[in-house]
Amino acid sequence: MKPVVAFCLLLLLGHSFTAHAQQTTIGTLPPVITESSGLENFTGNDSLLWSHNDSGGQPDVYLFSLNGQLLQTIHVSNSANVDWEDLAQDYGQHLYIGDFGNNANNRTDLKILKIPLEGLPDTVAAEVIAYYYPDQTAFPPAGNSGRNFDMEAFFYHNDTLYLFSKNVFSLTNPGTGYTKMYALPATPGNYAAQLLDSLSTFFPVTAADISPSGKAAVLLCYTRMYVLYNFSGNQFLNGQHRLYNIQPIFPPKQTEAIAFKDCASVYITAEDGDLLVYDFSADFPPPIVQTGSSHVTICAGDTAQLFAWGGNSYAWQPQTGLILPQTAAPFAHPAQTTLYTCAAFNEIGCTDTAQVLVTVENCPDATPLTCKIWLEGAYQTGMPTMNTYLNSAGLLPLTQPFNRPPWNYNGPEGLSAPFVLPPEAVDWVLIEVRNTTSQTVVSRRAALLLNNGFVQDATQILQGTANPQTLLYGLNSGQNYYVAVQTRNHLAVNSSNALQLAPGTIVDFTLPQNVQSGEKALKFLGAAWAACAGDGNIDGVISFEDFNKYITGAGASGIYSDLDFNYDGMVNIADYQLYQNNVSRIGVPAIRH
């Protein structure tokens, strides 16, 4: 049994403790475990644990249930228990027994025993990982200041064993109070332990473990416990840490074994036979992952960007067809329809999941069309640009708003998350391609109007395409069409001529000569021509009916409204003035509702 050292200089070292933890005694150990000094989970059953006795005990490891029932004993036939101090495991294949206790700092036979778990044998011959510390040259070192080669804590991670020295603090010996972290391969052999790092813990480290996700680790220090998190790779000591009290502080429990129960709680054994659960989840709220959409449809060969938020880090599966799968916003280009699962983690690896189905369709060829239009009210004279208030205020919807009368357009155009909206977006518009003879609609597509007047397809935004265009489907490359633009509250505009819509075609509705009825269909704003505001009931005529509708919404603010003619999120006198200045204007005859 190891002596417990009482420390009282906590405040001098500036450590702070959290009150957001819960300690519960859930049972007692089997009587055969008289001095528990190592602890590990039984893979596949959360209610079973492995442990062993401290120095001088039988060379046995014990499997027991949470109610203290002994279930299995594995005897190590080829090694004595010189000073067994901790347990580690590699995903249920092997247990590693740390025979490296070294109170006197004089051992030259340090080793870790590797035993198989397959079939839960009664007796095994251990493979030996023998090692030494290259920075220890005397056994023991002279004086107390250099005696930091007692080891009671380690864990397994990614084929490597990480060891943490006990680091007993002494006021009279400078340089004490640091745990040193060493690394060893998890394969039998004879090695020089690699010194990687150190951390001032003040309290002696008596056990360690790493969380199932590998995103957090714990160092047990008798009546204290460090939670290490937000580290990179194997830099466990270079991230953040929190320090917790293990009760009672005095007289202290002699706690020398720890194992993660789940992402935010641990099992701890005390040498008086108690089995504890220590829960620190209140300090690390679990993530609640959200995705921009649960279903995305793309054309074969296209790419869509997926979005998630609510976590500190992310992992998407399967990784097939994904670029940057370890980020919140990977790019998906699967060859076939694929269901992706996003796992979001908080700082210590607690996780939540959400799924996104990416449906891959064989789509007809798209015809890209470049359109430009100014909207009165949104247009800022002298800039020249349009305001983006609806966007910056979070009022602009992520999906197209024309799926209602009078348009009744049920297209799926939309974006998956607010932060995907380009900051230049002003509002949604509806692009229509019309037959030259009958003016019937041949193809429609909702897209985002940018503040520079150009219209960009949502698909292009998701793909990161810089050149704003609208993608139209079902067109005959050898045929001419009229092109029209509808908005939520401006008179629609139609092209003055039928056009052959080859790739690269530009329809500039800011020039009267390109618009049916020319200057009569637009409003001159001093330096630019814009679509006329004030069609609140969207019937193609600005009349007293629009005033009647305006009255029903006047005074509203912080809304996305068809009566907000200047796009500032409010319905007020400024919108009335825009309506009043355009009373009696009549839109394109073919586009009246």
Coordinates of C-alpha atoms in Angstrom, one line a residue:
M1 CA 0.0 0.0 0.0
K2 CA 1.3 3.4 -0.9
P3 CA 1.2 6.3 1.7
V4 CA -1.2 9.1 1.0
V5 CA 0.5 12.5 1.2
A6 CA -1.7 15.3 2.5
F7 CA -1.2 18.7 0.7
C8 CA -2.5 22.1 1.9
L9 CA -0.8 24.5 -0.5
L10 CA -3.5 24.5 -3.2
L11 CA -4.2 28.2 -3.2
L12 CA -0.5 29.0 -3.5
L13 CA -0.5 27.2 -6.8
G14 CA -3.5 29.0 -8.1
H15 CA -5.5 25.9 -9.0
S16 CA -9.3 26.3 -9.0
F17 CA -12.0 23.7 -8.5
T18 CA -15.4 23.4 -10.1
A19 CA -18.6 22.8 -8.1
H20 CA -20.3 21.1 -11.0
A21 CA -19.5 17.5 -10.4
Q22 CA -21.3 14.7 -8.6
Q23 CA -19.6 11.9 -6.7
T24 CA -21.6 8.7 -5.9
T25 CA -20.6 5.5 -4.2
I26 CA -22.3 2.8 -6.2
G27 CA -20.9 -0.4 -4.6
T28 CA -18.0 -2.3 -3.2
L29 CA -15.3 -4.4 -4.7
P30 CA -15.1 -8.2 -4.4
P31 CA -13.3 -9.2 -1.2
V32 CA -10.4 -10.7 -3.2
I33 CA -9.5 -7.1 -4.4
T34 CA -8.0 -5.8 -1.2
E35 CA -6.0 -2.9 -2.7
S36 CA -7.3 -2.0 -6.1
S37 CA -4.6 -0.2 -8.1
G38 CA -5.8 -0.5 -11.7
L39 CA -9.1 -0.3 -13.5
E40 CA -10.4 -0.9 -17.0
N41 CA -13.8 -1.5 -18.7
F42 CA -14.8 -4.8 -20.1
T43 CA -15.4 -4.1 -23.7
G44 CA -18.9 -4.9 -24.8
N45 CA -20.5 -4.7 -21.3
D46 CA -20.5 -1.3 -19.5
S47 CA -21.5 -2.9 -16.2
L48 CA -18.3 -5.0 -15.9
L49 CA -14.8 -3.9 -14.9
W50 CA -11.3 -5.3 -14.6
S51 CA -9.0 -4.6 -11.6
H52 CA -6.0 -6.0 -9.8
N53 CA -4.2 -5.7 -6.4
D54 CA -1.2 -3.5 -5.7
S55 CA 2.4 -4.6 -5.0
G56 CA 2.8 -8.0 -3.5
G57 CA -0.6 -9.2 -4.5
Q58 CA -1.3 -12.3 -6.5
P59 CA -0.4 -11.9 -10.2
D60 CA -4.1 -12.0 -11.1
V61 CA -6.6 -9.7 -12.8
Y62 CA -10.2 -9.8 -11.8
L63 CA -13.4 -9.3 -13.7
F64 CA -16.3 -8.1 -11.6
S65 CA -19.8 -6.6 -11.8
L66 CA -20.9 -3.3 -10.4
N67 CA -22.6 -5.0 -7.5
G68 CA -19.2 -6.5 -6.4
Q69 CA -19.7 -10.0 -7.8
L70 CA -16.4 -11.7 -8.9
L71 CA -16.9 -13.2 -12.4
Q72 CA -13.5 -14.2 -13.7
T73 CA -9.9 -14.4 -12.6
I74 CA -7.0 -14.5 -15.1
H75 CA -3.7 -15.7 -13.6
V76 CA -0.5 -14.4 -15.1
S77 CA 1.7 -17.5 -15.0
N78 CA 5.1 -16.0 -15.9
S79 CA 5.4 -12.9 -13.9
A80 CA 5.1 -11.9 -10.2
N81 CA 3.2 -8.8 -9.0
V82 CA 6.3 -6.8 -8.1
D83 CA 4.4 -3.5 -8.1
W84 CA 1.4 -3.6 -10.4
E85 CA 0.0 0.0 -10.6
D86 CA -2.4 0.4 -13.5
L87 CA -4.4 -1.2 -16.3
A88 CA -4.9 -0.3 -19.9
Q89 CA -6.5 -2.0 -22.9
D90 CA -6.5 -1.9 -26.7
Y91 CA -10.2 -2.1 -27.6
G92 CA -10.9 -5.3 -25.8
Q93 CA -8.1 -7.4 -27.5
H94 CA -5.5 -7.2 -24.7
L95 CA -5.0 -5.9 -21.2
Y96 CA -1.8 -4.1 -20.3
I97 CA -0.6 -4.4 -16.7
G98 CA 1.8 -1.7 -15.6
D99 CA 4.4 -3.4 -13.4
F100 CA 6.3 -0.1 -13.0
G101 CA 5.7 1.0 -9.4
N102 CA 9.0 2.4 -8.2
N103 CA 8.7 4.2 -4.9
A104 CA 12.4 4.0 -4.2
N105 CA 13.3 5.0 -7.8
N106 CA 15.8 2.1 -7.8
R107 CA 14.1 -0.5 -10.1
T108 CA 15.9 -1.7 -13.3
D109 CA 13.3 -4.3 -14.2
L110 CA 10.4 -2.0 -15.2
K111 CA 7.9 -3.7 -17.5
I112 CA 4.4 -3.7 -18.9
L113 CA 2.7 -7.1 -19.2
K114 CA 0.5 -7.7 -22.3
I115 CA -2.1 -10.4 -21.9
P116 CA -4.8 -11.6 -24.4
L117 CA -8.5 -11.5 -23.5
E118 CA -9.9 -13.7 -26.2
G119 CA -11.9 -16.5 -24.7
L120 CA -11.3 -15.1 -21.2
P121 CA -8.6 -17.7 -20.3
D122 CA -8.0 -18.7 -16.7
T123 CA -4.3 -18.6 -17.0
V124 CA -2.1 -16.8 -19.5
A125 CA 1.6 -16.2 -20.2
A126 CA 2.2 -12.5 -20.6
E127 CA 4.2 -10.9 -23.4
V128 CA 6.6 -8.4 -21.9
I129 CA 7.3 -4.8 -22.8
A130 CA 10.5 -4.0 -21.0
Y131 CA 11.8 -0.4 -20.8
Y132 CA 13.9 2.1 -19.0
Y133 CA 14.0 5.9 -18.6
P134 CA 16.8 7.5 -20.6
D135 CA 16.8 10.5 -18.3
Q136 CA 17.5 8.3 -15.2
T137 CA 21.2 7.7 -14.7
A138 CA 21.3 6.8 -11.0
F139 CA 19.3 4.1 -9.2
P140 CA 18.1 5.9 -7.1
P141 CA 19.1 9.5 -8.0
A142 CA 21.0 11.4 -5.3
G143 CA 18.7 13.4 -3.0
N144 CA 14.9 13.8 -3.5
S145 CA 14.8 16.5 -6.2
G146 CA 15.5 14.0 -9.1
R147 CA 13.3 11.2 -7.8
N148 CA 10.5 11.4 -10.4
F149 CA 10.7 7.8 -11.7
D150 CA 7.9 6.2 -9.8
M151 CA 5.1 5.3 -12.2
E152 CA 1.4 4.6 -11.3
A153 CA -0.6 5.7 -14.3
F154 CA -0.8 5.0 -18.0
F155 CA -3.3 4.4 -20.9
Y156 CA -3.3 3.0 -24.4
H157 CA -4.0 5.2 -27.5
N158 CA -3.4 4.5 -31.1
D159 CA -0.9 1.6 -30.7
T160 CA 1.1 3.6 -28.1
L161 CA 1.2 3.4 -24.3
Y162 CA 1.5 6.8 -22.5
L163 CA 2.9 6.7 -19.0
F164 CA 2.6 9.5 -16.3
S165 CA 5.1 9.7 -13.4
K166 CA 3.8 10.1 -9.8
N167 CA 5.7 13.4 -9.1
V168 CA 5.6 13.7 -5.3
F169 CA 5.9 17.4 -4.5
S170 CA 8.4 18.8 -2.0
L171 CA 8.7 22.4 -0.9
T172 CA 12.4 21.9 -0.2
N173 CA 13.2 20.3 -3.6
P174 CA 12.8 22.6 -6.6
G175 CA 11.6 21.0 -9.8
T176 CA 9.2 18.5 -8.0
G177 CA 5.5 18.4 -8.5
Y178 CA 5.6 17.7 -12.2
T179 CA 4.2 14.6 -13.9
K180 CA 6.4 13.5 -16.8
M181 CA 4.7 11.8 -19.8
Y182 CA 6.6 9.1 -21.6
A183 CA 5.6 7.0 -24.6
L184 CA 6.2 3.3 -25.4
P185 CA 5.2 1.1 -28.3
A186 CA 2.4 -1.3 -27.4
T187 CA 4.3 -4.3 -28.7
P188 CA 6.7 -6.7 -26.8
G189 CA 10.3 -5.7 -26.8
N190 CA 12.9 -3.7 -24.9
Y191 CA 12.7 0.0 -25.2
A192 CA 13.9 3.4 -24.0
A193 CA 10.8 5.3 -22.9
Q194 CA 10.4 8.5 -24.9
L195 CA 10.0 11.6 -22.7
L196 CA 7.3 13.7 -24.4
D197 CA 6.1 16.4 -22.0
S198 CA 5.5 17.3 -18.4
L199 CA 2.8 19.1 -16.4
S200 CA 2.8 20.8 -13.0
T201 CA 0.0 18.9 -11.2
F202 CA 1.3 19.5 -7.6
F203 CA -0.6 16.4 -6.5
P204 CA 0.9 12.9 -7.2
V205 CA -0.6 11.1 -10.2
T206 CA -1.9 7.7 -9.2
A207 CA -3.9 6.6 -12.3
A208 CA -4.9 7.7 -15.8
D209 CA -7.3 6.9 -18.6
I210 CA -8.4 8.2 -22.0
S211 CA -12.0 8.6 -23.1
P212 CA -13.6 6.3 -25.7
S213 CA -13.4 9.1 -28.3
G214 CA -9.8 9.9 -27.5
K215 CA -10.8 13.6 -27.0
A216 CA -10.3 13.7 -23.2
A217 CA -8.1 12.1 -20.6
V218 CA -8.1 12.0 -16.8
L219 CA -5.3 12.0 -14.3
L220 CA -6.2 10.8 -10.8
C221 CA -4.3 12.3 -7.9
Y222 CA -5.7 10.7 -4.8
T223 CA -8.2 13.4 -3.7
R224 CA -7.9 15.4 -6.9
M225 CA -8.6 14.6 -10.6
Y226 CA -7.5 16.4 -13.7
V227 CA -9.7 16.3 -16.8
L228 CA -7.5 17.1 -19.9
Y229 CA -9.2 18.2 -23.1
N230 CA -8.9 20.3 -26.2
F231 CA -5.5 18.9 -27.0
S232 CA -4.2 18.0 -30.4
G233 CA -3.0 14.5 -31.3
N234 CA -1.0 13.1 -28.4
Q235 CA -0.3 16.5 -26.9
F236 CA -2.5 15.5 -23.9
L237 CA -0.8 18.0 -21.5
N238 CA -0.9 21.0 -23.9
G239 CA -4.6 21.5 -24.1
Q240 CA -7.0 22.7 -21.4
H241 CA -7.6 21.1 -18.0
R242 CA -10.0 21.2 -15.1
L243 CA -9.3 20.1 -11.6
Y244 CA -11.8 18.4 -9.4
N245 CA -12.1 17.3 -5.7
I246 CA -12.5 13.7 -4.8
Q247 CA -14.4 13.6 -1.4
P248 CA -13.6 13.5 1.4
I249 CA -10.5 15.7 1.3
F250 CA -9.7 14.8 4.8
P251 CA -9.3 12.1 5.8
P252 CA -8.6 11.3 2.1
K253 CA -9.6 8.2 0.3
Q254 CA -6.6 6.3 -1.2
T255 CA -7.8 6.3 -4.8
E256 CA -5.4 4.7 -7.2
A257 CA -7.5 3.4 -10.1
I258 CA -9.8 5.2 -12.7
A259 CA -11.6 4.3 -15.9
F260 CA -14.0 6.2 -18.1
K261 CA -17.6 5.1 -17.6
D262 CA -18.8 7.3 -20.5
C263 CA -17.7 10.5 -22.1
A264 CA -18.3 12.7 -19.0
S265 CA -18.0 10.3 -16.0
V266 CA -15.5 7.9 -14.6
Y267 CA -15.3 4.9 -12.3
I268 CA -12.9 5.3 -9.4
T269 CA -11.8 2.6 -6.9
A270 CA -10.6 3.3 -3.4
E271 CA -8.3 1.0 -1.5
D272 CA -11.0 0.8 1.2
G273 CA -13.1 -1.2 -1.3
D274 CA -15.5 1.5 -2.5
L275 CA -16.5 1.8 -6.1
L276 CA -17.3 5.4 -7.1
V277 CA -18.8 7.1 -10.0
Y278 CA -17.6 10.7 -10.6
D279 CA -19.8 12.7 -13.0
F280 CA -18.5 16.0 -14.4
S281 CA -21.1 16.3 -17.3
A282 CA -22.5 19.5 -15.9
D283 CA -19.3 21.3 -16.9
F284 CA -19.4 19.9 -20.4
P285 CA -23.0 20.1 -21.8
P286 CA -23.5 17.5 -24.5
P287 CA -23.6 18.7 -28.1
I288 CA -26.9 19.1 -29.9
V289 CA -26.1 18.7 -33.6
Q290 CA -28.2 20.2 -36.3
T291 CA -27.8 20.0 -40.1
G292 CA -28.8 22.5 -42.7
S293 CA -31.0 19.9 -44.3
S294 CA -31.9 16.3 -43.8
H295 CA -32.2 15.7 -47.6
V296 CA -30.1 17.2 -50.4
T297 CA -30.7 16.3 -54.1
I298 CA -27.9 16.7 -56.6
C299 CA -27.4 15.8 -60.3
A300 CA -24.9 13.0 -61.0
G301 CA -21.4 14.5 -61.1
D302 CA -22.4 17.6 -59.1
T303 CA -21.2 18.6 -55.6
A304 CA -23.2 19.8 -52.7
Q305 CA -21.8 21.3 -49.5
L306 CA -23.3 19.7 -46.3
F307 CA -23.5 21.8 -43.1
A308 CA -23.7 20.9 -39.4
W309 CA -23.4 23.0 -36.2
G310 CA -23.7 22.5 -32.5
G311 CA -20.4 20.8 -31.8
N312 CA -16.7 21.6 -31.3
S313 CA -15.6 19.0 -33.8
Y314 CA -17.2 16.8 -36.4
A315 CA -16.8 13.5 -38.2
W316 CA -18.9 12.4 -41.2
Q317 CA -19.4 8.8 -42.2
P318 CA -19.1 7.1 -44.6
Q319 CA -16.2 9.2 -46.0
T320 CA -16.8 7.9 -49.5
G321 CA -17.6 10.8 -51.8
L322 CA -16.7 13.4 -49.2
I323 CA -14.1 16.1 -49.2
L324 CA -13.1 17.4 -45.7
P325 CA -15.1 14.8 -43.7
Q326 CA -13.6 16.0 -40.4
T327 CA -15.2 19.4 -40.7
A328 CA -18.6 20.9 -40.1
A329 CA -19.1 21.6 -43.8
P330 CA -17.7 18.9 -46.1
F331 CA -18.4 18.7 -49.8
A332 CA -20.4 15.7 -51.0
H333 CA -20.0 14.3 -54.5
P334 CA -21.2 10.6 -54.1
A335 CA -21.6 8.5 -57.2
Q336 CA -24.9 7.1 -55.9
T337 CA -27.5 8.1 -53.3
T338 CA -25.8 8.0 -49.9
L339 CA -26.9 8.5 -46.3
Y340 CA -24.3 10.4 -44.4
T341 CA -24.1 10.5 -40.6
C342 CA -22.5 13.5 -38.9
A343 CA -21.1 13.0 -35.4
A344 CA -20.6 16.2 -33.5
F345 CA -18.4 16.2 -30.4
N346 CA -18.1 18.6 -27.5
E347 CA -14.8 19.5 -25.9
I348 CA -14.4 16.1 -24.2
G349 CA -15.8 13.9 -26.9
C350 CA -19.5 13.6 -25.9
T351 CA -21.4 13.1 -29.1
D352 CA -24.6 13.6 -30.9
T353 CA -25.5 12.5 -34.4
A354 CA -27.6 13.6 -37.3
Q355 CA -28.1 12.3 -40.8
V356 CA -28.3 13.8 -44.3
L357 CA -29.5 11.9 -47.3
V358 CA -27.8 12.9 -50.5
T359 CA -29.9 11.8 -53.4
V360 CA -28.1 11.5 -56.8
E361 CA -30.3 11.9 -59.9
N362 CA -29.7 11.8 -63.6
C363 CA -30.6 15.4 -64.5
P364 CA -31.2 16.9 -67.9
D365 CA -28.6 19.3 -69.1
A366 CA -28.9 22.8 -67.6
T367 CA -28.8 26.0 -69.6
P368 CA -27.0 28.7 -67.6
L369 CA -28.5 32.2 -67.9
T370 CA -27.1 35.5 -66.7
C371 CA -29.7 38.0 -65.5
K372 CA -29.4 41.5 -64.0
I373 CA -32.2 43.6 -62.5
W374 CA -32.5 46.5 -60.0
L375 CA -35.4 46.7 -57.6
E376 CA -36.9 50.1 -56.7
G377 CA -36.9 50.6 -52.9
A378 CA -33.9 48.2 -52.4
Y379 CA -31.8 50.2 -54.8
Q380 CA -29.4 52.7 -53.2
T381 CA -28.9 55.6 -55.5
G382 CA -25.3 56.6 -56.2
M383 CA -23.8 53.3 -55.0
P384 CA -24.9 51.5 -57.3
T385 CA -26.1 48.6 -55.2
M386 CA -29.1 47.3 -53.3
N387 CA -29.5 46.9 -49.6
T388 CA -29.2 43.5 -47.9
Y389 CA -31.0 44.2 -44.7
L390 CA -33.3 41.2 -44.9
N391 CA -30.3 39.0 -45.2
S392 CA -28.2 40.6 -42.4
A393 CA -31.2 40.7 -40.1
G394 CA -31.8 37.0 -40.5
L395 CA -35.2 37.6 -42.2
L396 CA -34.4 36.2 -45.6
P397 CA -35.7 32.6 -45.9
L398 CA -33.4 29.7 -46.8
T399 CA -35.9 28.3 -49.3
Q400 CA -37.6 30.0 -52.2
P401 CA -40.9 31.8 -51.3
F402 CA -42.9 31.3 -54.5
N403 CA -44.6 28.1 -53.4
R404 CA -47.9 29.9 -52.8
P405 CA -50.4 31.8 -54.8
P406 CA -50.2 33.4 -57.3
W407 CA -47.0 31.7 -58.4
N408 CA -47.7 28.1 -57.0
Y409 CA -44.1 27.2 -57.9
N410 CA -43.0 24.1 -55.9
G411 CA -39.3 24.0 -56.9
P412 CA -36.9 22.7 -54.3
E413 CA -34.4 25.6 -54.5
G414 CA -32.9 26.5 -51.2
L415 CA -29.8 26.6 -49.0
S416 CA -29.0 24.4 -46.1
A417 CA -28.0 26.8 -43.4
P418 CA -28.2 30.6 -42.6
F419 CA -24.4 31.0 -42.9
V420 CA -24.5 29.6 -46.4
L421 CA -26.4 32.6 -47.6
P422 CA -24.0 34.9 -49.4
P423 CA -23.8 38.3 -47.6
E424 CA -24.7 40.0 -50.9
A425 CA -28.1 38.3 -51.2
V426 CA -31.0 40.7 -51.3
D427 CA -34.0 38.5 -51.9
W428 CA -35.3 35.6 -53.9
V429 CA -36.6 36.2 -57.5
L430 CA -38.3 33.8 -59.9
I431 CA -36.8 33.5 -63.4
E432 CA -39.2 32.3 -66.1
V433 CA -38.6 31.2 -69.7
R434 CA -41.6 31.6 -71.9
N435 CA -42.8 30.4 -75.3
T436 CA -42.4 33.0 -78.0
T437 CA -46.0 32.4 -79.3
S438 CA -48.2 31.7 -76.4
Q439 CA -46.1 33.2 -73.6
T440 CA -46.7 30.1 -71.6
V441 CA -44.0 29.1 -69.1
V442 CA -41.5 26.6 -70.4
S443 CA -39.1 26.6 -67.5
R444 CA -39.0 28.3 -64.1
R445 CA -36.3 28.6 -61.5
A446 CA -36.1 30.5 -58.2
A447 CA -32.7 32.1 -57.5
L448 CA -31.1 34.7 -55.2
L449 CA -30.8 38.3 -56.3
L450 CA -27.5 39.8 -55.2
N451 CA -26.9 43.4 -54.3
N452 CA -25.0 44.0 -57.6
G453 CA -28.2 43.2 -59.5
F454 CA -27.1 39.8 -60.8
V455 CA -29.1 36.6 -60.0
Q456 CA -27.4 33.5 -58.7
D457 CA -28.6 29.9 -58.6
A458 CA -28.6 28.3 -55.1
T459 CA -26.8 25.3 -56.6
Q460 CA -24.0 27.5 -57.8
I461 CA -23.7 29.0 -54.3
L462 CA -23.4 25.5 -52.8
Q463 CA -20.7 24.7 -55.3
G464 CA -18.8 27.9 -54.7
T465 CA -19.2 29.1 -58.3
A466 CA -18.1 32.8 -58.6
N467 CA -19.9 33.7 -61.8
P468 CA -23.6 34.3 -60.9
Q469 CA -26.0 32.5 -63.2
T470 CA -29.4 30.8 -63.1
L471 CA -29.6 27.1 -64.2
L472 CA -32.7 26.4 -66.3
Y473 CA -33.8 23.0 -67.4
G474 CA -35.8 21.5 -70.3
L475 CA -34.8 24.1 -73.0
N476 CA -34.2 23.4 -76.6
S477 CA -30.8 24.8 -77.6
G478 CA -32.0 25.8 -81.1
Q479 CA -35.2 27.6 -80.0
N480 CA -35.8 31.2 -79.0
Y481 CA -37.6 32.2 -75.7
Y482 CA -38.7 35.2 -73.8
V483 CA -37.2 35.6 -70.3
A484 CA -39.1 37.2 -67.4
V485 CA -38.3 38.0 -63.8
Q486 CA -41.0 38.0 -61.1
T487 CA -40.5 39.3 -57.5
R488 CA -42.6 39.3 -54.4
N489 CA -43.8 42.9 -54.7
H490 CA -42.6 44.6 -57.9
L491 CA -44.1 44.6 -61.3
A492 CA -42.7 41.7 -63.4
V493 CA -40.4 42.4 -66.3
N494 CA -40.2 40.5 -69.6
S495 CA -37.5 40.6 -72.2
S496 CA -38.2 42.8 -75.2
N497 CA -37.2 40.1 -77.7
A498 CA -37.2 36.4 -77.9
L499 CA -33.6 35.1 -77.3
Q500 CA -31.7 32.0 -78.1
L501 CA -30.5 31.0 -74.7
A502 CA -27.0 29.6 -75.4
P503 CA -24.5 29.4 -72.5
G504 CA -23.2 32.9 -71.8
T505 CA -26.4 34.7 -72.7
I506 CA -26.9 37.8 -70.7
V507 CA -30.3 39.5 -70.1
D508 CA -29.8 42.9 -68.6
F509 CA -33.2 44.2 -67.3
T510 CA -31.5 47.4 -66.1
L511 CA -31.5 48.7 -69.7
P512 CA -34.9 49.8 -71.0
Q513 CA -34.2 48.6 -74.5
N514 CA -34.0 45.0 -73.2
V515 CA -37.4 45.2 -71.5
Q516 CA -40.8 44.8 -73.0
S517 CA -42.5 48.2 -73.0
G518 CA -39.1 49.8 -72.4
E519 CA -39.1 52.8 -70.1
K520 CA -42.8 52.4 -69.3
A521 CA -42.1 49.1 -67.6
L522 CA -39.3 50.5 -65.4
K523 CA -38.7 53.3 -62.9
F524 CA -35.9 55.8 -63.5
L525 CA -34.0 56.4 -60.2
G526 CA -31.7 59.2 -61.4
A527 CA -28.9 56.9 -62.6
A528 CA -30.5 53.5 -63.1
W529 CA -33.7 51.9 -64.3
A530 CA -35.4 49.5 -61.8
A531 CA -38.5 47.3 -61.5
C532 CA -41.4 49.3 -60.0
A533 CA -42.3 48.7 -56.4
G534 CA -45.7 48.6 -54.8
D535 CA -47.5 45.5 -56.2
G536 CA -48.4 44.3 -52.7
N537 CA -51.2 41.9 -53.9
I538 CA -49.0 40.6 -56.7
D539 CA -51.7 40.9 -59.5
G540 CA -49.5 42.8 -62.0
V541 CA -51.2 46.2 -61.4
I542 CA -50.4 48.8 -58.8
S543 CA -53.8 50.0 -57.6
F544 CA -56.0 50.8 -54.7
E545 CA -56.1 47.1 -53.9
D546 CA -52.5 47.3 -53.0
F547 CA -53.2 50.1 -50.6
N548 CA -55.9 48.0 -48.9
K549 CA -53.5 45.2 -48.4
Y550 CA -50.8 47.7 -47.2
I551 CA -53.2 48.9 -44.5
T552 CA -53.5 45.3 -43.1
G553 CA -49.8 45.1 -42.5
A554 CA -48.8 48.6 -41.7
G555 CA -46.7 49.0 -38.5
A556 CA -45.2 45.5 -38.6
S557 CA -41.4 45.2 -38.1
G558 CA -38.8 42.5 -38.1
I559 CA -40.6 40.6 -40.7
Y560 CA -40.3 39.2 -44.2
S561 CA -43.3 40.7 -45.9
D562 CA -44.6 41.3 -49.4
L563 CA -45.7 44.7 -48.2
D564 CA -42.1 45.7 -47.4
F565 CA -41.3 47.4 -50.7
N566 CA -38.0 48.8 -49.7
Y567 CA -36.7 45.6 -48.1
D568 CA -35.9 47.0 -44.6
G569 CA -37.8 44.5 -42.6
M570 CA -40.6 47.0 -41.8
V571 CA -44.0 48.0 -43.2
N572 CA -44.3 51.7 -42.7
I573 CA -44.7 55.1 -44.4
A574 CA -41.7 54.6 -46.6
D575 CA -43.4 51.6 -48.2
Y576 CA -46.6 53.6 -48.7
Q577 CA -44.7 56.4 -50.5
L578 CA -43.2 53.9 -52.9
Y579 CA -46.7 52.5 -53.6
Q580 CA -48.2 56.0 -54.0
N581 CA -45.6 57.1 -56.5
N582 CA -46.4 54.1 -58.7
V583 CA -50.2 54.0 -58.5
S584 CA -51.8 53.1 -61.9
R585 CA -48.7 51.5 -63.3
I586 CA -49.6 48.3 -65.2
G587 CA -47.2 45.4 -65.6
V588 CA -46.6 43.0 -68.5
P589 CA -50.0 41.8 -69.8
A590 CA -48.8 38.2 -70.1
I591 CA -47.7 38.1 -66.4
R592 CA -50.8 39.2 -64.5
H593 CA -52.5 37.2 -61.8

